[in-house]
Coordinates of C-alpha atoms in Angstrom, one line a residue:
Chain G
M1 CA 6.9 58.1 -27.2
L2 CA 9.2 59.4 -29.8
H3 CA 10.2 62.5 -27.9
N4 CA 11.4 60.9 -24.7
D5 CA 14.8 59.7 -23.9
P6 CA 14.8 56.3 -22.0
I7 CA 12.7 54.5 -24.6
E8 CA 14.5 56.0 -27.6
H9 CA 17.9 55.3 -25.9
L10 CA 16.9 51.7 -25.3
I11 CA 15.7 51.3 -28.9
A12 CA 18.9 52.8 -30.2
L13 CA 21.0 50.4 -28.1
L14 CA 19.0 47.3 -29.0
S15 CA 19.0 48.2 -32.7
R16 CA 22.8 48.0 -32.7
L17 CA 22.6 44.2 -32.1
P18 CA 23.1 42.1 -35.1
G19 CA 19.8 40.8 -36.4
L20 CA 17.7 43.6 -34.9
G21 CA 16.9 46.6 -37.0
R22 CA 15.3 49.8 -35.7
R23 CA 11.9 48.5 -36.5
S24 CA 12.2 45.2 -34.6
A25 CA 14.0 46.9 -31.8
R26 CA 11.0 49.2 -31.4
R27 CA 8.6 46.3 -31.4
A28 CA 10.8 44.5 -28.9
V29 CA 11.0 47.5 -26.5
L30 CA 7.2 48.0 -26.8
K31 CA 6.6 44.4 -26.0
M32 CA 8.9 44.5 -23.0
L33 CA 7.4 47.8 -21.7
M34 CA 4.0 46.1 -21.5
D35 CA 5.5 43.9 -18.7
P36 CA 8.5 45.6 -17.2
D37 CA 8.9 43.4 -14.2
G38 CA 8.5 40.2 -16.2
Q39 CA 10.7 41.1 -19.1
I40 CA 12.9 44.2 -18.8
L41 CA 14.2 43.7 -15.3
P42 CA 15.1 40.0 -15.8
L43 CA 16.9 40.9 -19.0
A44 CA 18.8 43.7 -17.4
A45 CA 19.8 41.3 -14.6
A46 CA 20.9 38.6 -17.1
L47 CA 23.0 41.1 -19.0
R48 CA 24.8 42.2 -15.8
D49 CA 25.3 38.6 -14.7
A50 CA 26.8 37.7 -18.1
A51 CA 29.0 40.8 -18.2
S52 CA 30.5 40.0 -14.7
A53 CA 30.6 36.2 -14.9
V54 CA 31.8 35.5 -18.5
K55 CA 35.5 35.8 -19.4
P56 CA 37.7 34.3 -22.1
C57 CA 39.4 31.0 -21.4
E58 CA 43.1 31.6 -20.9
V59 CA 43.9 28.4 -22.7
C60 CA 41.7 28.3 -25.8
G61 CA 40.0 31.7 -26.0
N62 CA 36.4 30.3 -25.6
L63 CA 34.0 32.4 -23.5
D64 CA 32.9 30.8 -20.2
T65 CA 32.3 31.5 -16.5
I66 CA 35.5 29.6 -15.6
S67 CA 39.0 29.7 -17.0
P68 CA 40.2 27.3 -18.2
C69 CA 36.8 26.8 -19.8
A70 CA 34.5 23.7 -19.4
I71 CA 35.8 22.2 -22.6
C72 CA 39.5 22.6 -21.7
R73 CA 38.7 21.0 -18.3
D74 CA 36.6 18.2 -19.6
P75 CA 38.6 14.9 -19.0
H76 CA 36.6 13.1 -21.7
R77 CA 38.0 15.4 -24.5
D78 CA 40.7 14.2 -26.8
R79 CA 43.7 16.5 -25.8
K80 CA 45.7 15.3 -28.8
L81 CA 43.2 17.0 -31.2
V82 CA 43.0 20.8 -31.4
C83 CA 40.5 22.5 -33.7
V84 CA 41.6 26.1 -34.7
V85 CA 38.7 28.4 -35.3
E86 CA 38.4 32.1 -36.2
G87 CA 36.1 33.1 -33.3
V88 CA 33.9 31.9 -30.5
A89 CA 30.9 31.8 -32.7
D90 CA 32.5 29.1 -34.9
L91 CA 33.5 27.2 -31.8
W92 CA 29.9 27.2 -30.5
A93 CA 28.7 26.1 -34.0
L94 CA 31.0 23.1 -33.9
E95 CA 29.9 22.3 -30.4
R96 CA 26.3 22.4 -31.3
A97 CA 27.0 20.0 -34.2
H98 CA 28.7 17.6 -31.7
A99 CA 31.2 17.2 -34.5
H100 CA 34.5 17.6 -32.6
H101 CA 35.6 15.8 -29.5
G102 CA 39.0 17.4 -29.0
L103 CA 39.9 20.8 -27.8
Y104 CA 39.8 24.2 -29.5
H105 CA 41.9 27.2 -30.1
V106 CA 40.3 30.6 -31.0
L107 CA 42.6 32.6 -33.3
G108 CA 40.7 35.8 -32.8
G109 CA 40.5 36.9 -36.4
M110 CA 41.8 36.3 -39.9
L111 CA 44.9 37.8 -41.6
S112 CA 43.6 40.7 -43.7
A113 CA 45.5 43.5 -45.3
L114 CA 42.2 45.3 -45.8
S115 CA 41.3 45.4 -42.1
G116 CA 45.0 45.6 -41.0
T117 CA 45.0 42.3 -39.1
G118 CA 48.5 40.9 -39.0
P119 CA 49.9 37.7 -37.4
E120 CA 50.6 39.5 -34.1
D121 CA 46.9 40.2 -33.8
L122 CA 46.1 36.4 -33.8
T123 CA 46.8 33.9 -31.0
I124 CA 49.4 32.0 -33.1
Q125 CA 52.1 32.3 -30.4
P126 CA 49.9 30.8 -27.7
L127 CA 48.9 28.0 -30.1
L128 CA 52.6 27.2 -30.7
A129 CA 53.1 27.2 -26.9
R130 CA 50.3 24.7 -26.5
I131 CA 51.9 22.5 -29.1
E132 CA 55.3 22.8 -27.5
Q133 CA 53.9 21.5 -24.2
G134 CA 53.7 18.2 -26.1
D135 CA 50.1 16.9 -25.9
V136 CA 48.9 18.0 -29.3
A137 CA 49.1 15.5 -32.2
E138 CA 46.9 17.1 -34.8
V139 CA 45.7 20.6 -35.5
I140 CA 42.5 20.9 -37.5
L141 CA 42.2 24.2 -39.2
A142 CA 38.4 25.0 -39.2
L143 CA 38.8 28.4 -40.9
P144 CA 36.3 30.1 -43.2
A145 CA 36.5 29.2 -46.9
T146 CA 37.3 32.7 -47.9
V147 CA 40.5 34.4 -49.3
E148 CA 41.4 35.6 -45.8
G149 CA 40.7 32.1 -44.4
A150 CA 42.9 30.5 -47.0
T151 CA 45.7 33.0 -46.4
T152 CA 45.5 32.5 -42.6
A153 CA 45.5 28.7 -43.0
H154 CA 48.5 29.0 -45.2
Y155 CA 50.3 31.2 -42.7
V156 CA 49.4 29.1 -39.7
T157 CA 50.5 26.0 -41.5
D158 CA 53.9 27.6 -42.2
R159 CA 54.3 28.6 -38.5
L160 CA 53.3 25.2 -37.1
K161 CA 55.2 23.0 -39.6
P162 CA 58.6 23.1 -37.6
S163 CA 56.8 21.6 -34.6
G164 CA 56.1 18.4 -36.5
V165 CA 52.4 18.4 -35.6
A166 CA 49.9 17.0 -38.1
I167 CA 47.9 19.8 -39.8
T168 CA 44.6 19.2 -41.5
R169 CA 41.7 21.3 -42.7
L170 CA 37.9 20.9 -43.0
A171 CA 36.8 19.2 -46.2
Q172 CA 35.2 21.4 -48.9
G173 CA 32.3 20.3 -51.0
V174 CA 28.6 20.1 -51.4
P175 CA 26.7 20.9 -48.2
I176 CA 24.5 18.1 -46.9
G177 CA 21.0 18.7 -48.4
G178 CA 22.5 21.1 -50.9
A179 CA 21.0 21.2 -54.4
L180 CA 23.7 21.4 -57.1
D181 CA 22.0 24.0 -59.2
V182 CA 22.0 26.6 -56.5
L183 CA 25.6 26.1 -55.4
D184 CA 28.3 28.6 -56.4
D185 CA 30.9 27.7 -59.0
G186 CA 33.8 27.6 -56.5
T187 CA 32.1 25.1 -54.3
L188 CA 31.1 22.9 -57.3
A189 CA 34.7 23.0 -58.6
A190 CA 36.1 22.2 -55.2
A191 CA 33.7 19.3 -54.7
L192 CA 34.5 17.9 -58.1
K193 CA 38.3 18.2 -57.5
A194 CA 38.0 16.5 -54.1
R195 CA 35.7 13.7 -55.3
R196 CA 35.9 10.4 -53.4
P197 CA 35.6 6.8 -54.7
L198 CA 32.3 5.0 -53.7
Chain N
M1 CA 29.8 28.0 -23.8
L2 CA 26.8 25.8 -24.2
H3 CA 27.0 24.3 -20.8
N4 CA 27.0 27.4 -18.7
D5 CA 24.2 29.3 -17.3
P6 CA 24.6 33.1 -17.6
I7 CA 25.2 33.0 -21.3
E8 CA 22.4 30.5 -22.1
H9 CA 20.1 32.3 -19.8
L10 CA 20.8 35.6 -21.5
I11 CA 20.3 34.0 -25.0
A12 CA 17.0 32.4 -23.8
L13 CA 15.7 35.8 -22.6
L14 CA 16.8 37.7 -25.7
S15 CA 15.4 35.1 -28.1
R16 CA 11.9 35.7 -26.6
L17 CA 11.9 39.2 -28.1
P18 CA 9.9 39.6 -31.3
G19 CA 12.2 39.6 -34.3
L20 CA 15.1 37.7 -32.5
G21 CA 15.3 34.0 -33.0
R22 CA 17.6 31.7 -31.0
R23 CA 20.2 32.0 -33.7
S24 CA 20.3 35.8 -33.8
A25 CA 20.1 36.0 -30.0
R26 CA 23.2 33.9 -29.8
R27 CA 25.0 36.1 -32.3
A28 CA 23.9 39.2 -30.4
V29 CA 25.1 37.9 -27.1
L30 CA 28.4 36.9 -28.6
K31 CA 28.9 40.3 -30.1
M32 CA 28.0 42.0 -26.8
L33 CA 30.3 39.7 -24.7
M34 CA 33.2 40.8 -26.9
D35 CA 32.8 44.3 -25.3
P36 CA 30.9 43.9 -22.0
D37 CA 31.6 47.4 -20.7
G38 CA 30.7 49.1 -24.0
Q39 CA 27.6 47.1 -24.9
I40 CA 26.2 44.9 -22.1
L41 CA 26.3 47.2 -19.2
P42 CA 24.9 50.3 -21.1
L43 CA 22.0 48.0 -22.3
A44 CA 21.4 46.7 -18.8
A45 CA 21.3 50.3 -17.5
A46 CA 19.0 51.4 -20.3
L47 CA 16.6 48.6 -19.6
R48 CA 16.5 49.5 -15.9
D49 CA 16.0 53.2 -16.7
A50 CA 13.1 52.4 -19.1
A51 CA 11.5 50.0 -16.6
S52 CA 11.5 52.6 -13.9
A53 CA 10.8 55.7 -15.9
V54 CA 8.2 54.7 -18.4
K55 CA 4.5 54.5 -17.4
P56 CA 1.2 54.6 -19.3
C57 CA -0.4 58.0 -19.8
E58 CA -3.5 58.3 -17.5
V59 CA -5.4 60.1 -20.2
C60 CA -4.7 58.3 -23.5
G61 CA -2.7 55.2 -22.6
N62 CA 0.4 56.1 -24.5
L63 CA 3.7 55.1 -22.9
D64 CA 5.9 58.0 -21.7
T65 CA 8.0 59.1 -18.8
I66 CA 5.4 61.7 -17.7
S67 CA 1.7 61.3 -17.3
P68 CA -0.3 62.9 -19.0
C69 CA 2.1 62.1 -21.8
A70 CA 4.0 64.6 -24.0
I71 CA 1.3 64.4 -26.7
C72 CA -1.6 65.0 -24.3
R73 CA 0.3 68.0 -22.8
D74 CA 1.3 69.5 -26.2
P75 CA -0.6 72.8 -26.5
H76 CA -0.2 72.7 -30.3
R77 CA -2.2 69.6 -30.7
D78 CA -5.8 69.7 -31.9
R79 CA -7.8 68.6 -28.8
K80 CA -11.0 68.3 -30.8
L81 CA -9.6 65.4 -32.7
V82 CA -9.1 62.0 -31.0
C83 CA -7.6 59.1 -32.9
V84 CA -8.5 55.7 -31.4
V85 CA -5.9 53.0 -31.8
E86 CA -5.6 49.4 -30.7
G87 CA -2.2 49.7 -29.1
V88 CA 0.8 51.9 -28.4
A89 CA 2.6 50.5 -31.5
D90 CA -0.1 51.9 -33.8
L91 CA 0.1 55.2 -32.0
W92 CA 3.9 55.4 -32.5
A93 CA 3.4 54.4 -36.2
L94 CA 1.0 57.3 -36.7
E95 CA 3.3 59.7 -34.9
R96 CA 6.3 58.6 -37.1
A97 CA 4.1 59.3 -40.2
H98 CA 3.3 62.8 -38.8
A99 CA -0.2 62.0 -40.1
H100 CA -2.3 63.0 -37.1
H101 CA -2.2 66.3 -35.3
G102 CA -4.8 65.6 -32.7
L103 CA -4.8 63.5 -29.5
Y104 CA -4.9 59.7 -29.2
H105 CA -6.8 57.1 -27.2
V106 CA -5.3 53.6 -26.8
L107 CA -8.1 51.0 -26.6
G108 CA -5.8 48.3 -25.3
G109 CA -7.0 45.5 -27.6
M110 CA -9.7 44.4 -30.0
L111 CA -13.0 42.6 -29.2
S112 CA -12.4 38.9 -29.8
A113 CA -14.5 35.9 -28.7
L114 CA -11.4 33.8 -29.5
S115 CA -9.1 35.5 -27.1
G116 CA -11.9 36.3 -24.7
T117 CA -11.5 40.0 -25.0
G118 CA -14.8 41.7 -24.1
P119 CA -15.8 45.4 -23.9
E120 CA -14.8 45.7 -20.3
D121 CA -11.2 44.8 -21.2
L122 CA -11.0 47.9 -23.5
T123 CA -10.8 51.6 -22.4
I124 CA -14.2 52.5 -23.9
Q125 CA -15.5 53.9 -20.6
P126 CA -12.5 56.3 -20.2
L127 CA -13.0 57.3 -23.9
L128 CA -16.7 58.1 -23.2
A129 CA -15.5 60.1 -20.1
R130 CA -13.1 62.1 -22.3
I131 CA -15.9 62.9 -24.8
E132 CA -18.3 63.9 -22.0
Q133 CA -15.8 66.4 -20.8
G134 CA -16.7 68.3 -23.9
D135 CA -13.6 69.0 -25.9
V136 CA -13.8 66.2 -28.5
A137 CA -15.5 67.0 -31.8
E138 CA -14.4 64.0 -33.9
V139 CA -13.3 60.5 -33.1
I140 CA -11.2 58.8 -35.8
L141 CA -11.2 55.0 -35.5
A142 CA -7.7 53.9 -36.7
L143 CA -8.3 50.2 -36.0
P144 CA -6.8 47.2 -37.9
A145 CA -8.6 46.2 -41.1
T146 CA -9.4 42.7 -39.7
V147 CA -12.6 41.0 -38.5
E148 CA -11.8 41.9 -34.9
G149 CA -11.0 45.5 -35.9
A150 CA -14.3 45.8 -37.8
T151 CA -16.3 44.3 -34.9
T152 CA -14.6 46.6 -32.4
A153 CA -15.2 49.7 -34.7
H154 CA -18.8 48.7 -34.9
Y155 CA -19.2 48.3 -31.1
V156 CA -17.3 51.5 -30.3
T157 CA -19.5 53.4 -32.8
D158 CA -22.6 52.1 -31.1
R159 CA -21.3 53.2 -27.7
L160 CA -20.2 56.7 -28.8
K161 CA -23.2 57.5 -30.9
P162 CA -25.4 58.8 -28.1
S163 CA -22.7 61.4 -27.3
G164 CA -23.3 63.0 -30.7
V165 CA -19.5 63.1 -31.5
A166 CA -18.5 62.7 -35.2
I167 CA -17.1 59.2 -35.8
T168 CA -14.9 58.5 -38.8
R169 CA -12.6 55.6 -39.7
L170 CA -9.4 55.3 -41.8
A171 CA -9.9 55.0 -45.6
Q172 CA -9.3 51.6 -47.0
G173 CA -7.7 51.1 -50.4
V174 CA -4.6 50.5 -52.4
P175 CA -1.4 51.3 -50.3
I176 CA 0.9 54.0 -51.7
G177 CA 3.4 52.3 -54.0
G178 CA 1.3 49.1 -54.0
A179 CA 1.1 47.1 -57.2
L180 CA -2.4 45.9 -58.0
D181 CA -1.5 42.4 -58.9
V182 CA 0.0 41.5 -55.5
L183 CA -2.9 43.0 -53.5
D184 CA -5.4 40.7 -51.9
D185 CA -9.0 40.5 -53.2
G186 CA -10.5 42.2 -50.1
T187 CA -8.3 45.3 -50.5
L188 CA -9.0 45.5 -54.3
A189 CA -12.8 45.2 -53.7
A190 CA -12.7 47.8 -51.0
A191 CA -10.6 50.2 -53.1
L192 CA -13.0 49.8 -56.0
K193 CA -16.0 50.3 -53.8
A194 CA -14.6 53.4 -52.3
R195 CA -13.4 54.9 -55.6
R196 CA -13.1 58.7 -55.8
P197 CA -13.9 61.1 -58.7
L198 CA -10.7 62.6 -60.2

């Protein structure tokens, strides 16, 4: 009930998760309380397991139970190709799309005067170290198409240039399945500017 | 990463919660993994605490850490008034609205041939027992305005009638703030039929 602690505490913690408001957190808790052994205890155990087993990969920054992570260890991956992403969520998104067969590098943020994120907060130095070890031929900047993303891409490019590695970025344009009339002006302009011959 | 068990297992468990799809579960897990000690472990502990501390109230069926629950124990509640609800979620909703100052009775479901819920699956017998103990003067049926809700209300009324207790149900009509043109026909018809003099 509303007055007692363990339930309200659980609802408060759950409602902090992205995607769960207070209302859905309450519904979720209620549903779980109907079957504590089947739902609450397994979830509690899974949380503990994840907290103790998962750590960042010392090479690329991905989250995995082993370090270096499964991607960095995979002998079938193209080690010449390193895709630079802002965070692990973007890495997972690219993996789900099966779009990239090389390795990754998680920057850990975007340069932003507003949030006070400077170059020293990003893993640019470790990226340079990976390039200096010699294997990397191309760095693909898969950064968000925002002002911060563009600033960061610019800065990373400047830092990587002396190493002589090839630097590319994701194409910008109309999303697959995207209707033109609902697209923002910036995307339309970028797609028009980057038009390709048929 | 996608290939390893603890993260995928946690995502799978979380995405079973109402309101969380696979996508939001993934985002939630990722956010928690960024700060395991601050987010995952407290949530795991809160889940365990709730599972062990919370139990159904032996009188009304509400969920609480004590039984009888805080509402049933509250000396300021009107014991003559018992509000019958389908489930604990409805009880909590009424409590949040501060709309009812009596006690509650959780039926535990609605009669439904489709889902095979019969009278013996509901807590009608315990409700009769509460009435027979003599305190209850009025039973308010706060059941869903669905076919199952109406069937159940009808059945419960039949069972309670011999006890001589007053039986009422929630008013049906236009919701507060509701625009007429988006309301369904059934609600409009009910509101018109139950019109009140000004």
